[in-house]
Short mmCIF file of C-alpha atoms and ligand atoms in Angstrom, two decimals:
data_model
loop_
_atom_site.label_atom_id
_atom_site.label_comp_id
_atom_site.label_asym_id
_atom_site.label_seq_id
_atom_site.Cartn_x
_atom_site.Cartn_y
_atom_site.Cartn_z
CA MET A 268 -43.70 -38.39 44.53
CA PRO A 269 -46.90 -37.57 43.02
CA VAL A 270 -47.63 -37.47 39.12
CA ILE A 271 -46.48 -34.36 37.57
CA THR A 272 -47.92 -33.76 33.65
CA ASN A 273 -47.52 -30.41 33.47
CA ILE A 274 -46.01 -27.40 34.43
CA ASN A 275 -49.61 -26.34 36.09
CA ASP A 276 -48.53 -29.49 38.38
CA LEU A 277 -45.37 -27.81 39.90
CA LYS A 278 -46.58 -24.48 40.30
CA ARG A 279 -49.89 -25.60 42.42
CA ILE A 280 -46.98 -27.59 45.32
CA TYR A 281 -44.39 -25.16 45.05
CA GLU A 282 -47.50 -22.07 45.68
CA ARG A 283 -48.18 -24.83 48.98
CA ARG A 284 -44.09 -24.86 49.77
CA VAL A 285 -42.43 -21.62 49.39
CA PRO A 286 -43.10 -19.52 51.67
CA ARG A 287 -45.35 -16.57 50.32
CA MET A 288 -42.01 -13.33 49.79
CA PHE A 289 -41.03 -15.65 47.39
CA TYR A 290 -43.66 -16.47 45.97
CA ASP A 291 -44.68 -13.69 45.15
CA TYR A 292 -40.69 -12.55 44.19
CA ALA A 293 -41.68 -15.13 41.39
CA GLU A 294 -45.28 -14.64 40.20
CA SER A 295 -45.81 -10.60 39.73
CA GLY A 296 -44.97 -8.70 37.55
CA SER A 297 -44.50 -4.10 37.78
CA TRP A 298 -46.73 -2.11 38.36
CA THR A 299 -50.87 -3.50 36.63
CA GLU A 300 -48.57 -6.49 35.31
CA GLN A 301 -50.60 -6.51 31.68
CA THR A 302 -47.09 -7.34 30.08
CA PHE A 303 -46.76 -10.57 32.55
CA ARG A 304 -49.75 -11.57 31.74
CA GLU A 305 -49.95 -10.96 28.00
CA ASN A 306 -46.24 -12.79 27.91
CA THR A 307 -48.30 -16.15 28.28
CA SER A 308 -52.29 -14.98 26.40
CA ASP A 309 -49.77 -14.15 23.70
CA PHE A 310 -48.89 -17.64 22.94
CA GLU A 311 -51.66 -19.27 22.99
CA GLN A 312 -52.63 -16.79 19.86
CA ILE A 313 -50.88 -18.70 17.85
CA ARG A 314 -51.32 -21.85 16.12
CA LEU A 315 -50.43 -24.90 14.95
CA ARG A 316 -50.85 -26.70 12.17
CA GLN A 317 -51.25 -30.51 12.31
CA ARG A 318 -49.97 -33.19 9.86
CA VAL A 319 -50.45 -36.33 9.19
CA ALA A 320 -48.95 -39.56 7.72
CA VAL A 321 -45.73 -38.18 7.97
CA ASP A 322 -42.61 -40.75 9.42
CA MET A 323 -42.27 -39.54 13.49
CA THR A 324 -39.15 -42.07 13.79
CA GLY A 325 -36.08 -41.00 15.22
CA ARG A 326 -37.20 -38.23 16.13
CA THR A 327 -34.83 -35.74 17.85
CA THR A 328 -35.40 -32.44 20.10
CA ALA A 329 -30.85 -32.16 20.38
CA SER A 330 -29.59 -28.88 18.87
CA GLN A 331 -27.18 -26.77 19.91
CA MET A 332 -27.05 -22.77 21.60
CA ILE A 333 -24.52 -20.72 21.08
CA GLY A 334 -22.38 -24.21 19.24
CA GLN A 335 -22.89 -26.25 21.86
CA ASP A 336 -24.60 -29.42 22.09
CA VAL A 337 -28.18 -29.44 24.40
CA ALA A 338 -30.66 -32.20 25.06
CA MET A 339 -33.35 -29.38 23.74
CA PRO A 340 -33.02 -26.21 23.02
CA VAL A 341 -34.06 -24.09 26.38
CA ALA A 342 -31.57 -22.95 28.81
CA LEU A 343 -31.74 -22.11 32.47
CA ALA A 344 -32.59 -18.65 33.04
CA PRO A 345 -30.94 -16.44 34.90
CA VAL A 346 -33.25 -16.19 38.42
CA GLY A 347 -32.14 -14.19 41.63
CA LEU A 348 -33.28 -15.36 44.74
CA THR A 349 -33.05 -18.65 43.51
CA GLY A 350 -31.43 -20.44 46.73
CA MET A 351 -34.70 -18.69 48.71
CA GLN A 352 -36.66 -20.25 46.07
CA HIS A 353 -35.51 -23.91 48.37
CA ALA A 354 -31.86 -24.57 50.49
CA ASP A 355 -29.40 -24.35 47.92
CA GLY A 356 -31.19 -23.94 44.68
CA GLU A 357 -28.82 -22.89 42.36
CA ILE A 358 -26.76 -25.74 42.77
CA LYS A 359 -30.18 -28.11 42.86
CA ALA A 360 -31.35 -26.36 39.86
CA ALA A 361 -27.13 -26.58 37.41
CA LYS A 362 -27.10 -30.08 38.61
CA ALA A 363 -30.53 -30.94 36.99
CA ALA A 364 -29.50 -28.96 34.01
CA GLU A 365 -26.12 -30.63 33.34
CA GLU A 366 -27.58 -33.89 34.34
CA PHE A 367 -30.94 -33.20 31.20
CA GLY A 368 -27.81 -31.38 28.67
CA VAL A 369 -29.05 -28.16 28.82
CA PRO A 370 -27.09 -24.65 29.76
CA PHE A 371 -27.76 -23.42 33.55
CA THR A 372 -27.64 -19.61 34.29
CA LEU A 373 -26.21 -18.33 37.29
CA SER A 374 -27.48 -14.66 37.48
CA THR A 375 -25.06 -11.78 39.91
CA MET A 376 -27.80 -12.05 42.31
CA SER A 377 -27.69 -15.61 43.34
CA ILE A 378 -27.40 -17.23 46.66
CA ASN A 379 -24.66 -19.65 46.49
CA SER A 380 -22.04 -18.08 44.85
CA ILE A 381 -20.03 -18.74 41.54
CA GLU A 382 -17.24 -21.00 43.67
CA GLU A 383 -19.67 -23.19 45.55
CA VAL A 384 -22.22 -24.28 42.04
CA ALA A 385 -18.69 -24.24 40.30
CA GLU A 386 -18.31 -27.03 42.88
CA ALA A 387 -20.59 -29.20 42.64
CA THR A 388 -21.22 -28.81 38.67
CA SER A 389 -18.56 -30.15 35.72
CA LYS A 390 -19.66 -28.97 33.41
CA PRO A 391 -19.26 -25.22 32.52
CA PHE A 392 -22.25 -22.80 32.67
CA TRP A 393 -23.21 -19.82 31.95
CA PHE A 394 -23.11 -16.32 34.68
CA GLN A 395 -25.66 -13.44 33.83
CA LEU A 396 -24.05 -9.96 34.93
CA TYR A 397 -25.85 -6.60 36.45
CA THR A 398 -23.61 -4.14 35.42
CA MET A 399 -23.18 -2.24 38.41
CA LYS A 400 -21.29 1.53 39.43
CA ASP A 401 -18.14 0.39 40.79
CA GLU A 402 -16.35 -0.88 38.31
CA ASP A 403 -13.47 -3.07 40.19
CA TYR A 404 -16.26 -5.73 42.08
CA ILE A 405 -17.54 -5.65 37.75
CA ARG A 406 -13.67 -6.42 37.22
CA ARG A 407 -13.33 -9.19 39.98
CA LEU A 408 -16.53 -10.56 39.88
CA ILE A 409 -15.78 -10.49 36.05
CA GLN A 410 -12.58 -12.79 37.22
CA ARG A 411 -14.39 -14.93 39.12
CA ALA A 412 -16.52 -16.29 36.29
CA LYS A 413 -13.09 -16.31 34.36
CA ASP A 414 -11.95 -18.63 36.71
CA ALA A 415 -15.33 -20.78 37.65
CA LYS A 416 -14.86 -21.46 33.49
CA CYS A 417 -17.99 -19.66 32.90
CA SER A 418 -18.78 -20.45 28.72
CA ALA A 419 -20.63 -17.23 28.12
CA LEU A 420 -21.35 -14.31 29.87
CA VAL A 421 -25.02 -13.26 29.58
CA ILE A 422 -25.30 -9.09 30.07
CA THR A 423 -28.33 -7.79 31.14
CA LEU A 424 -29.51 -5.19 29.02
CA ASP A 425 -33.02 -4.50 30.83
CA LEU A 426 -32.76 -3.56 34.53
CA GLN A 427 -29.96 0.07 35.07
CA ILE A 428 -33.61 -0.04 37.20
CA LEU A 429 -35.59 -1.78 39.54
CA GLY A 430 -39.29 -1.92 37.58
CA GLN A 431 -41.37 -1.72 40.87
CA ARG A 432 -43.70 -4.91 41.64
CA HIS A 433 -45.96 -4.16 43.96
CA LYS A 434 -46.12 -7.06 46.35
CA ASP A 435 -42.38 -6.97 47.07
CA LEU A 436 -42.18 -4.05 48.20
CA LYS A 437 -45.18 -4.58 50.56
CA ASN A 438 -43.71 -8.70 51.63
CA GLY A 439 -40.43 -6.36 52.04
CA LEU A 440 -38.47 -8.88 50.68
CA SER A 441 -35.07 -9.77 51.46
CA ALA A 442 -32.61 -13.28 52.21
CA PRO A 443 -32.64 -13.97 54.09
CA PRO A 444 -36.70 -13.26 55.25
CA LYS A 445 -36.42 -10.44 58.58
CA LEU A 446 -39.06 -11.27 60.66
CA THR A 447 -41.24 -9.65 61.51
CA PRO A 448 -44.91 -11.41 63.20
CA ARG A 449 -46.38 -11.67 59.43
CA THR A 450 -43.54 -13.64 57.82
CA ILE A 451 -43.17 -15.63 61.24
CA ALA A 452 -46.58 -16.16 60.76
CA ASN A 453 -45.68 -17.54 57.78
CA LEU A 454 -42.85 -19.07 57.78
CA MET A 455 -44.40 -21.81 60.72
CA THR A 456 -46.23 -22.47 57.45
CA LYS A 457 -44.28 -23.94 55.61
CA TRP A 458 -41.89 -25.76 58.27
CA ALA A 459 -39.95 -28.15 55.26
CA TRP A 460 -38.28 -25.14 53.53
CA GLY A 461 -37.45 -24.22 57.03
CA ILE A 462 -35.48 -27.35 57.58
CA GLU A 463 -33.86 -27.27 54.47
CA MET A 464 -32.97 -24.24 54.58
CA LEU A 465 -31.53 -24.62 58.09
CA GLY A 466 -29.07 -26.96 56.29
CA ALA A 467 -28.05 -24.93 52.97
CA LYS A 468 -24.28 -23.79 52.75
CA ARG A 469 -25.54 -20.19 52.35
CA ARG A 470 -28.78 -18.19 53.37
CA ASN A 471 -27.38 -15.05 51.84
CA PHE A 472 -26.69 -13.32 48.14
CA GLY A 473 -22.87 -14.62 47.86
CA ASN A 474 -21.76 -13.07 44.57
CA ILE A 475 -22.40 -9.96 46.41
CA VAL A 476 -21.62 -10.02 50.94
CA GLY A 477 -17.79 -10.86 51.46
CA HIS A 478 -17.05 -9.00 48.27
CA VAL A 479 -18.35 -5.08 48.57
CA GLN A 480 -18.59 -2.62 50.54
CA GLY A 481 -19.77 0.26 51.15
CA VAL A 482 -23.55 -0.67 50.72
CA SER A 483 -25.83 0.04 53.37
CA ASP A 484 -27.82 -3.05 53.86
CA THR A 485 -27.02 -6.27 51.06
CA SER A 486 -29.91 -8.29 52.14
CA GLN A 487 -32.40 -6.20 50.14
CA LEU A 488 -32.51 -6.37 47.13
CA GLY A 489 -34.20 -3.33 45.88
CA VAL A 490 -32.21 -0.92 48.33
CA TRP A 491 -29.57 -2.78 46.61
CA THR A 492 -29.79 -2.30 43.24
CA ALA A 493 -30.81 1.38 43.15
CA GLU A 494 -27.42 1.76 45.66
CA GLN A 495 -24.99 -0.11 42.80
CA PHE A 496 -27.01 -0.62 40.08
CA ASP A 497 -25.58 1.56 36.48
CA PRO A 498 -27.32 3.65 34.98
CA ALA A 499 -24.92 5.19 32.85
CA LEU A 500 -25.20 1.75 31.18
CA ASP A 501 -24.56 3.20 27.60
CA TRP A 502 -23.50 0.74 24.22
CA GLY A 503 -19.87 1.96 24.70
CA LYS A 504 -19.66 0.66 28.60
CA VAL A 505 -21.22 -2.73 26.76
CA GLU A 506 -19.05 -3.86 24.71
CA LYS A 507 -15.99 -2.86 27.03
CA LEU A 508 -17.46 -5.92 28.93
CA MET A 509 -17.46 -7.71 26.25
CA GLU A 510 -13.82 -6.97 25.71
CA MET A 511 -13.49 -8.01 29.37
CA TRP A 512 -14.59 -10.99 29.09
CA GLY A 513 -13.07 -11.96 25.97
CA GLY A 514 -15.66 -14.77 25.39
CA LYS A 515 -19.28 -15.56 23.94
CA VAL A 516 -21.75 -13.53 25.01
CA ILE A 517 -25.44 -13.59 24.96
CA LEU A 518 -26.66 -10.28 25.69
CA LYS A 519 -30.37 -9.86 27.27
CA GLY A 520 -32.96 -8.54 27.29
CA ILE A 521 -33.93 -6.88 23.65
CA LEU A 522 -37.14 -5.74 22.97
CA ASP A 523 -36.98 -3.26 19.65
CA THR A 524 -35.05 -4.29 16.35
CA GLU A 525 -32.92 -0.91 16.84
CA ASP A 526 -31.98 -2.39 19.67
CA ALA A 527 -31.48 -6.05 18.83
CA ARG A 528 -29.00 -4.58 15.57
CA MET A 529 -26.78 -2.44 17.85
CA ALA A 530 -26.49 -6.27 19.49
CA ALA A 531 -25.26 -7.92 16.42
CA LYS A 532 -23.29 -4.87 15.53
CA LEU A 533 -21.43 -5.30 17.64
CA GLY A 534 -20.64 -8.74 17.88
CA ALA A 535 -22.62 -10.70 19.83
CA ASP A 536 -22.93 -14.53 20.02
CA ALA A 537 -26.07 -13.73 20.62
CA ILE A 538 -29.21 -11.99 21.81
CA VAL A 539 -32.15 -12.71 24.05
CA VAL A 540 -35.55 -11.63 22.83
CA SER A 541 -36.97 -10.61 25.94
CA ASN A 542 -39.26 -8.77 28.83
CA HIS A 543 -37.41 -10.38 31.77
CA GLY A 544 -40.99 -12.26 32.34
CA GLY A 545 -42.88 -9.22 32.61
CA ARG A 546 -41.32 -7.81 35.08
CA GLN A 547 -39.79 -4.08 34.10
CA LEU A 548 -41.73 -2.30 31.62
CA ASP A 549 -45.56 -2.80 32.48
CA GLY A 550 -46.60 -2.17 28.68
CA ALA A 551 -44.45 -2.91 26.86
CA LEU A 552 -45.01 -6.45 24.76
CA SER A 553 -44.75 -10.16 24.70
CA SER A 554 -40.88 -11.29 23.63
CA ILE A 555 -43.60 -13.50 21.80
CA ARG A 556 -44.63 -10.80 19.90
CA MET A 557 -41.79 -9.19 19.11
CA LEU A 558 -40.15 -11.89 17.66
CA PRO A 559 -40.63 -11.87 13.75
CA GLU A 560 -40.20 -8.41 13.75
CA ILE A 561 -36.24 -8.51 15.28
CA MET A 562 -35.61 -11.90 13.34
CA ASP A 563 -37.04 -9.76 10.25
CA ALA A 564 -34.30 -7.43 11.00
CA VAL A 565 -31.82 -9.80 12.50
CA GLY A 566 -31.30 -13.05 11.81
CA ASN A 567 -29.53 -13.60 9.42
CA ASP A 568 -27.05 -11.35 11.81
CA VAL A 569 -26.43 -13.40 14.99
CA GLU A 570 -28.54 -15.92 16.81
CA VAL A 571 -32.21 -15.42 18.49
CA HIS A 572 -32.80 -16.82 21.53
CA LEU A 573 -36.66 -15.85 23.43
CA ASP A 574 -37.77 -15.76 26.77
CA SER A 575 -40.24 -14.21 28.80
CA GLY A 576 -43.75 -16.38 28.99
CA ILE A 577 -42.92 -20.24 28.25
CA ARG A 578 -44.83 -23.11 30.24
CA SER A 579 -44.56 -25.00 27.52
CA GLY A 580 -43.27 -27.30 24.82
CA GLN A 581 -45.10 -26.07 22.71
CA ASP A 582 -44.45 -22.94 23.65
CA VAL A 583 -41.19 -23.73 22.93
CA LEU A 584 -41.50 -25.11 19.86
CA LYS A 585 -43.70 -22.12 18.78
CA ALA A 586 -40.67 -19.47 19.18
CA LEU A 587 -38.54 -21.71 17.73
CA ALA A 588 -41.01 -22.14 14.69
CA LEU A 589 -40.41 -18.03 14.64
CA GLY A 590 -37.04 -18.46 13.97
CA ALA A 591 -35.32 -18.83 17.58
CA LYS A 592 -32.26 -21.12 17.67
CA GLY A 593 -32.97 -20.54 21.60
CA THR A 594 -34.77 -20.33 24.29
CA MET A 595 -35.18 -20.12 28.30
CA ILE A 596 -37.16 -20.48 31.14
CA GLY A 597 -37.35 -19.38 34.83
CA ARG A 598 -40.31 -19.60 36.53
CA ALA A 599 -41.03 -23.05 34.46
CA PHE A 600 -38.33 -24.37 36.28
CA VAL A 601 -37.77 -22.26 39.83
CA TYR A 602 -41.37 -23.56 40.19
CA GLY A 603 -40.28 -27.67 39.86
CA LEU A 604 -36.93 -26.18 42.62
CA GLY A 605 -39.70 -24.78 44.86
CA ALA A 606 -42.53 -28.27 44.67
CA MET A 607 -39.51 -30.55 44.72
CA GLY A 608 -35.30 -29.11 45.32
CA GLN A 609 -32.68 -31.36 41.89
CA LYS A 610 -35.77 -33.37 41.01
CA GLY A 611 -38.61 -30.63 41.06
CA VAL A 612 -36.38 -28.79 38.58
CA THR A 613 -35.38 -32.31 36.29
CA ALA A 614 -39.89 -32.44 36.03
CA ALA A 615 -40.30 -29.66 34.91
CA LEU A 616 -37.57 -30.53 32.15
CA ASP A 617 -39.07 -33.19 31.43
CA VAL A 618 -41.98 -31.57 30.88
CA ILE A 619 -41.02 -29.41 28.13
CA ARG A 620 -38.97 -31.71 26.76
CA LYS A 621 -42.44 -34.40 26.03
CA GLU A 622 -44.23 -31.28 25.18
CA LEU A 623 -41.77 -30.66 22.70
CA ASP A 624 -41.51 -33.94 21.30
CA THR A 625 -45.63 -34.60 21.16
CA THR A 626 -45.93 -31.71 19.36
CA MET A 627 -43.20 -31.90 16.70
CA ALA A 628 -44.36 -35.79 16.03
CA LEU A 629 -48.06 -33.68 16.09
CA CYS A 630 -47.21 -31.08 13.57
CA GLY A 631 -44.97 -33.98 10.71
CA GLU A 632 -41.14 -32.11 11.99
CA ARG A 633 -39.31 -34.88 13.47
CA SER A 634 -35.81 -32.18 14.27
CA VAL A 635 -36.16 -28.97 16.18
CA ASP A 636 -33.83 -27.31 13.58
CA GLY A 637 -37.03 -28.15 11.08
CA LEU A 638 -39.19 -26.08 12.11
CA GLY A 639 -40.07 -23.03 10.24
CA ARG A 640 -43.08 -20.69 10.29
CA HIS A 641 -44.73 -23.09 7.53
CA ASN A 642 -45.99 -24.64 11.04
CA LEU A 643 -48.51 -21.85 12.33
CA LEU A 644 -51.00 -20.19 12.38
CA ILE A 645 -50.26 -15.87 13.13
CA PRO A 646 -52.90 -13.61 13.98
CA GLU A 647 -51.93 -11.02 10.73
CA ASP A 648 -52.19 -8.04 13.45
CA PHE A 649 -49.61 -9.49 15.40
CA GLY A 650 -47.37 -7.56 14.98
CA GLY A 651 -48.46 -4.23 15.06
CA ARG A 652 -46.66 -1.34 13.79
CA TRP A 653 -44.76 1.89 16.29
CA GLN A 654 -45.70 5.08 15.52
CA GLU A 655 -42.68 6.29 14.11
C1 FMN B 199 -37.57 -14.00 39.90
C2 FMN B 199 -37.11 -13.76 38.93
C3 FMN B 199 -36.03 -12.88 39.16
C4 FMN B 199 -35.55 -13.14 38.42
N1 FMN B 199 -34.13 -12.42 38.28
C5 FMN B 199 -33.21 -12.16 37.60
C6 FMN B 199 -31.50 -11.62 37.44
O1 FMN B 199 -31.64 -12.37 38.29
N2 FMN B 199 -31.16 -11.75 36.62
C7 FMN B 199 -31.83 -11.54 34.78
O2 FMN B 199 -31.17 -11.35 34.49
N3 FMN B 199 -32.88 -11.90 34.92
C8 FMN B 199 -33.79 -12.42 35.84
N4 FMN B 199 -34.82 -12.31 35.70
C9 FMN B 199 -35.34 -13.13 34.59
C10 FMN B 199 -35.35 -13.41 33.68
O3 FMN B 199 -34.03 -14.42 33.62
C11 FMN B 199 -36.81 -14.48 32.38
O4 FMN B 199 -35.88 -13.24 31.44
C12 FMN B 199 -37.65 -14.32 33.05
O5 FMN B 199 -38.33 -15.49 33.68
C13 FMN B 199 -38.79 -14.73 31.37
O6 FMN B 199 -39.61 -15.06 31.44
P1 FMN B 199 -40.62 -16.61 33.01
O7 FMN B 199 -39.86 -16.75 33.87
O8 FMN B 199 -42.22 -16.59 31.97
O9 FMN B 199 -39.90 -17.87 32.08
C14 FMN B 199 -35.66 -13.05 37.08
C15 FMN B 199 -37.10 -13.43 36.60
C16 FMN B 199 -38.43 -14.28 38.27
C17 FMN B 199 -39.34 -14.96 37.80
#
């Protein structure tokens, strides 16, 4: 196994190993990718306050997210088509998360189904829901997540329509990949991926295929989304979904204080400050830039998590110090999964925990719950002001 010291090491191996279509799917943002880029570069603008001669023994990164114990407050974010990044990708990522002691979130658009992941794991995972026009399908999907004993429903609110990612259209993204001269030429250079994929439990959308009718082509994400996702989703419908679920709910995709207030008012157990990893509204602010304003608005009313742009334990620490109780990582674990399967996801989590732990120590903190704005230097204009 190569020596992995940071997330970029995993990304380099990932790029070599996985077919271009799926690398591009993960490694892109919408339109100009400004928000995608700023999600990571904005973390660099926040500086850390070094403290010395503080007893740093007995440190812990352990904490809680929505009342569940976690080895560190970093959950695996829902990522569609994870099972195309590596054979049985959702099962492998879920197992790595379970062993590490962090939550795994299964996407509606996963390859392995809810049932397959439940069968392969022993602790409850979280299920992410996209709202669709077909209410009967949604009801059955929620019931399947209940039957699988999922411990939270993550309702994603920022994808009623799909943000355009140029590369996916040009590559003809689909699961499984359609065999064209171009994809065949690329797949021939990814033989290890291909051989493993031949033995995979599944190569299509496990939560969808066989569970819905009247869909013209379930293999193409873009087509499916346009036909099925519910453009009429509003807060009233969110409330109904929360009632239908009846358990813990996390509302994901909040990037505005007004929306954060609505989510808190509905009684969500947590919100995820997120711009979907820069994949939806290009030109939106980075999540980390919006976090202070959202904390000020609802920090006392609802648990706040953050994702989009986290590539290191230092990024996690900055989000926690700004007040988030937890974080989610998307691409950072996908790089690990594509690079080396389950071991790669564990490697990604290990890297992040070490960075978080060492940074805590050098900032003079012994627990993640002790982190605060006192650990940070934030540029004066970091927040900005919206036009009235
Ligand atoms: C390839 C890819 C697929 C994604 N699919 C989903 C999805 O199915 N559901 C969802 O709620 N979010 C999805 N997201 C967004 C992630 O849950 C998360 O918000 C985002 O990846 C965080 O940004 P990061 O990748 O910079 O960590 C996806 C992100 C990526 C990169």
